[in-house]
């Protein structure tokens, strides 16, 4: 039992908790108590069951272990130990005057002297014993507990999980991470060790997922997926102490080795232990030679948080007996955390507008409306910028094109055929592509520029543009593409060595831009397919109305009444397209026989991840292997390599492992399986050397891979690294979401990425690999085989079973020279992905066929109905039988697309965007259906699709087949579609990049020089970090972005100013890096990029700029386009409090002195500041930001005892000189803490860390409200109002001291400073125009007709500005503290503590004497006793409602109507 009583009763309830271990017997309904422990500390908050037996109890100051056979206790702060018993404070007897006071003035003088003496004595007593721990309040369990040296932490509110049978990871309420190790003797633990493991966002839950994965969930910051790797060192730790068994870790500010008698409020002392910021863990021991406070990982983690980075360095944490645990953040889920304040701001989100503003030019576009919010707390605090809808940053607009179709193409020069085997071998030894001779880095389509751009204009012609230069140039000479007809589709074939152009009547195969390989008229295809229109020689006009190209297939959808679909297959050897006759039965003849089987939509799907093939139990046929091998320009054998490929394809787990770890993006080279690696061992060794060379250059580490998400898949393909196997999840496992090594594809992808990080090769696997290679070179196969067996010994149990396959392959390679001739031709065999064809029919069914043999792997007869789950196990609905009215039947599917995305999309760098395919279907009524594939537990089919949510408001309820009004007059002939109709509405895009700001506007990196480098810190490669996005774009009157992320599609509407988009394609050339093209028939063709620094993988476009402080309030200052924000952070050293007024109450004086003494003992204070932030694009030149950055660097260097480092050539790097390790709590380190923290924020948070101006409040003062107000001088409503930033403050020093308040009015000024050497700099600062103190906290501020409306305590006051003071006009006394105040015209809504809300009105009248009478009248109030925390007006047409949010998390909507019979006069 735990009693929650007041603090003065602590000595009576200090040991009131009891721990009982019971045996649960459900059958007999008896729970006998096995053992119990009494008199535990009253602040015990959590119990954790130890896997090896016993429990770990967490209290505020102690960690306690109890079992039936023993116990042990560890103290983690000084408050756990008893101090001295303070002496009793005797009553103060005032001296008796010689003569008794006769007058009232003399009596008051004597009373004031007595009160002053009592207050002075109470103040001295409080300062002496403020931080003392009374012995009667200390828990009995702490009497014999050892103290963890260097730690001043608190474990109340901590959460944790077990990462081993005897090791727990705890996350404290401050974000600190602790490793607690128990040393067992017999059945119970006898020793405990506590080590600081780093820092992370404050966790609200923690769970161990697998043997090396754990999840830290946070409600105030980003949630993390962390991999931990236990290691065993040969030598034990030398830093462990013998008494407490705790490794000595350098502490942060406030740590001390002094006796633990005078430590109070020690939670503040854990400020900079291990640094810490949301987004990533800061794990490890502080580097040697670096003083307390800020160090290398601080700036790095701030940067990663700003950019949404999800991977961090691996740092070992060492425990006793040489045990080490390495931690690495694999992924993070973005969380805004608690939103403390919001406002609407007009900001420039386009990169072109920002750069124009920085250079002094006028932006081309108007600023966009955004929601700015102060979110998070402590180190997770941030400024969030959110917007609903993607803003198009137009780089170039080409008017008058009237394009309704756009396509971009890559191109690779074909090298010919019949390549000599010697040339192939030379290329293999050189680490390049065996056929093309190009490096594997060049194979990444995400970084290759587009070569050609094709535009279908006005439904009459096609324009071919050369996109390889800085400018787009039209190609007019020797053009092989059809230019005198509109184009339906264009795509690449044969690994981008050829392209296919489809018009209404022709299919043309082109190489480059000037060589035509094949020209196929539609009439020949109809004749070959035995189409009725061609056989009967009927005069029926038929054309191609839709086409799609997926290497090596081309699908065509005709405009005849039977909706015939034709499938063409490419032959890379012959460079030809042939009609696939095996598909005629399902795609054409079925529609000729039955109108319900007519094809209304069709698409091709390339299973690059292998998910569908593995789930359906399919394997690529021999014909497809050969076809796909030639499609990528490779000649594969027909012997053992095919047998190995067939064996791998039959193994579902191996296929899925390959799909998770090394699947390339669509159109990229296909990775090689582990079995193929064993059969091709010579290529394995050469490619492993190639991967090692790339790792040295930075391509293998997480930072280097950031620039190109496909580098990971490319490296996996050439490295032949084995992959862990996992199963495709069924519906139950996917719904449960439990990761146990065989869980969902997304989680398994993260695990696979964790296990095969090139930068973190497992040492246990590296040693046997090296020994095998050495044995092979020495010609000793026996030693090599012995080394391969050692890889599976218990000492290397963490090496996966697939590592043995690699070792075996290396061993076979070493034996090849002894068994085969030296010049034998080597072969390359890459696993070809299977291709599928998705078909939607007029009857509402949807089918999925495997190509080329047209094997049906999935069928849904009611796909158009939009069921939540599509699977054969679902019973058939009676909809079609019960409804006979044609008007009520659902519309048919007009377009379908099935895609998977193997590359990373957004900030989830370690997780593919979508391994399981995503299905998007458009219906004739304009609605859209989105499904995700899953493995269904059905005997009929192993595939199923689950519907994903989509807001219907995003879509335009208009049929895509509807004709525009402008072109209705030019109706085509019967059977022919409109020539200018958009060829497709669903367009896939890949690798679009959100631009980012460069330092000092964008995130930089904080370094401490060579002495502070620990080998795992910041890297200059982070400056080029950019987030890439892939997904599907939906064209139409209301375009939609469907961004792929974490196995789903995140919808975003397009900015309304763009209008209709008829043509869309991704575009990447030197002038437009990773952008896109959007065009329409009625508008311009726009070459655009994504909005600046925004994340598209969230429901709203979001950008978080870390503040590393708790944001209290913010407001947009539109006059200067600035953001005013109030923050609270820990700073050192604490400033002295203002002297108390003489003659006060003794109890209040003691409370004031106690607060000051506690702050001084802690070594840090809660510093509240008001800052002015200048978003890029607000009109300030670049010199203003660089000037502020230089000033911050100079201040940080001066505080550190050195000089400011030169920023020339550093690209925004802020280097702090080495301070030297002078011990914790030194004056030098404490004095420079605030400046160094400011430097960290400035370096890593960009413009958010570069405040143009800041104002520090008084010690102990807090900001309660921040508002942009307009006040008239002297209360004259006819005068021009002046803008001010109003700040409402409160000072709280304990319950025995009155809460005082202040109002501060700041006036923002802008000055231009001209330099002697030339140039100028615009400086923004603010002037304190007015301040006034009040007897209560100022909790709310508003501007009312030039007056200042404020909530002071329980009173609402109206005042006006008169010079440098405020004059009260009128007031209204409420019942309780005013918590919120809102204003609409003259109507006022206030919220009160436990008194709900009140509705008032401000009135101003002129009486008969021509004097103005002002008053605040009560109109009505809510009689419910709700604890109002926020109030707001909500206008809905002519109805003005009042919205109230209470402390219970409820929202109440009220309305004022005094005539309503249910109300009591309102």
PDB file of C-alpha atoms in Angstrom, residues 1129 1135 1165 1167-1170 1253-1259 1261 1302 1304 1306:
ATOM      1  CA  UNK A1129      15.959  25.476 -20.370  1.00  0.00           C
ATOM      2  CA  UNK A1135      21.923  33.676 -11.221  1.00  0.00           C
ATOM      3  CA  UNK A1165      18.520  27.133 -12.941  1.00  0.00           C
ATOM      4  CA  UNK A1167      16.137  29.898 -17.403  1.00  0.00           C
ATOM      5  CA  UNK A1168      13.129  31.397 -19.174  1.00  0.00           C
ATOM      6  CA  UNK A1169      13.822  33.433 -22.302  1.00  0.00           C
ATOM      7  CA  UNK A1170      11.885  35.304 -24.962  1.00  0.00           C
ATOM      8  CA  UNK A1253      17.263  38.794 -30.152  1.00  0.00           C
ATOM      9  CA  UNK A1254      16.737  37.221 -26.755  1.00  0.00           C
ATOM     10  CA  UNK A1255      15.622  38.473 -23.358  1.00  0.00           C
ATOM     11  CA  UNK A1256      16.153  36.559 -20.122  1.00  0.00           C
ATOM     12  CA  UNK A1257      13.512  36.782 -17.429  1.00  0.00           C
ATOM     13  CA  UNK A1258      14.238  37.129 -13.730  1.00  0.00           C
ATOM     14  CA  UNK A1259      15.432  34.100 -11.777  1.00  0.00           C
ATOM     15  CA  UNK A1261      10.155  33.733 -13.265  1.00  0.00           C
ATOM     16  CA  UNK A1302       4.570  40.924 -14.508  1.00  0.00           C
ATOM     17  CA  UNK A1304       6.318  43.071 -20.398  1.00  0.00           C
ATOM     18  CA  UNK A1306       8.452  44.760 -26.302  1.00  0.00           C
TER      19      UNK A1306
END
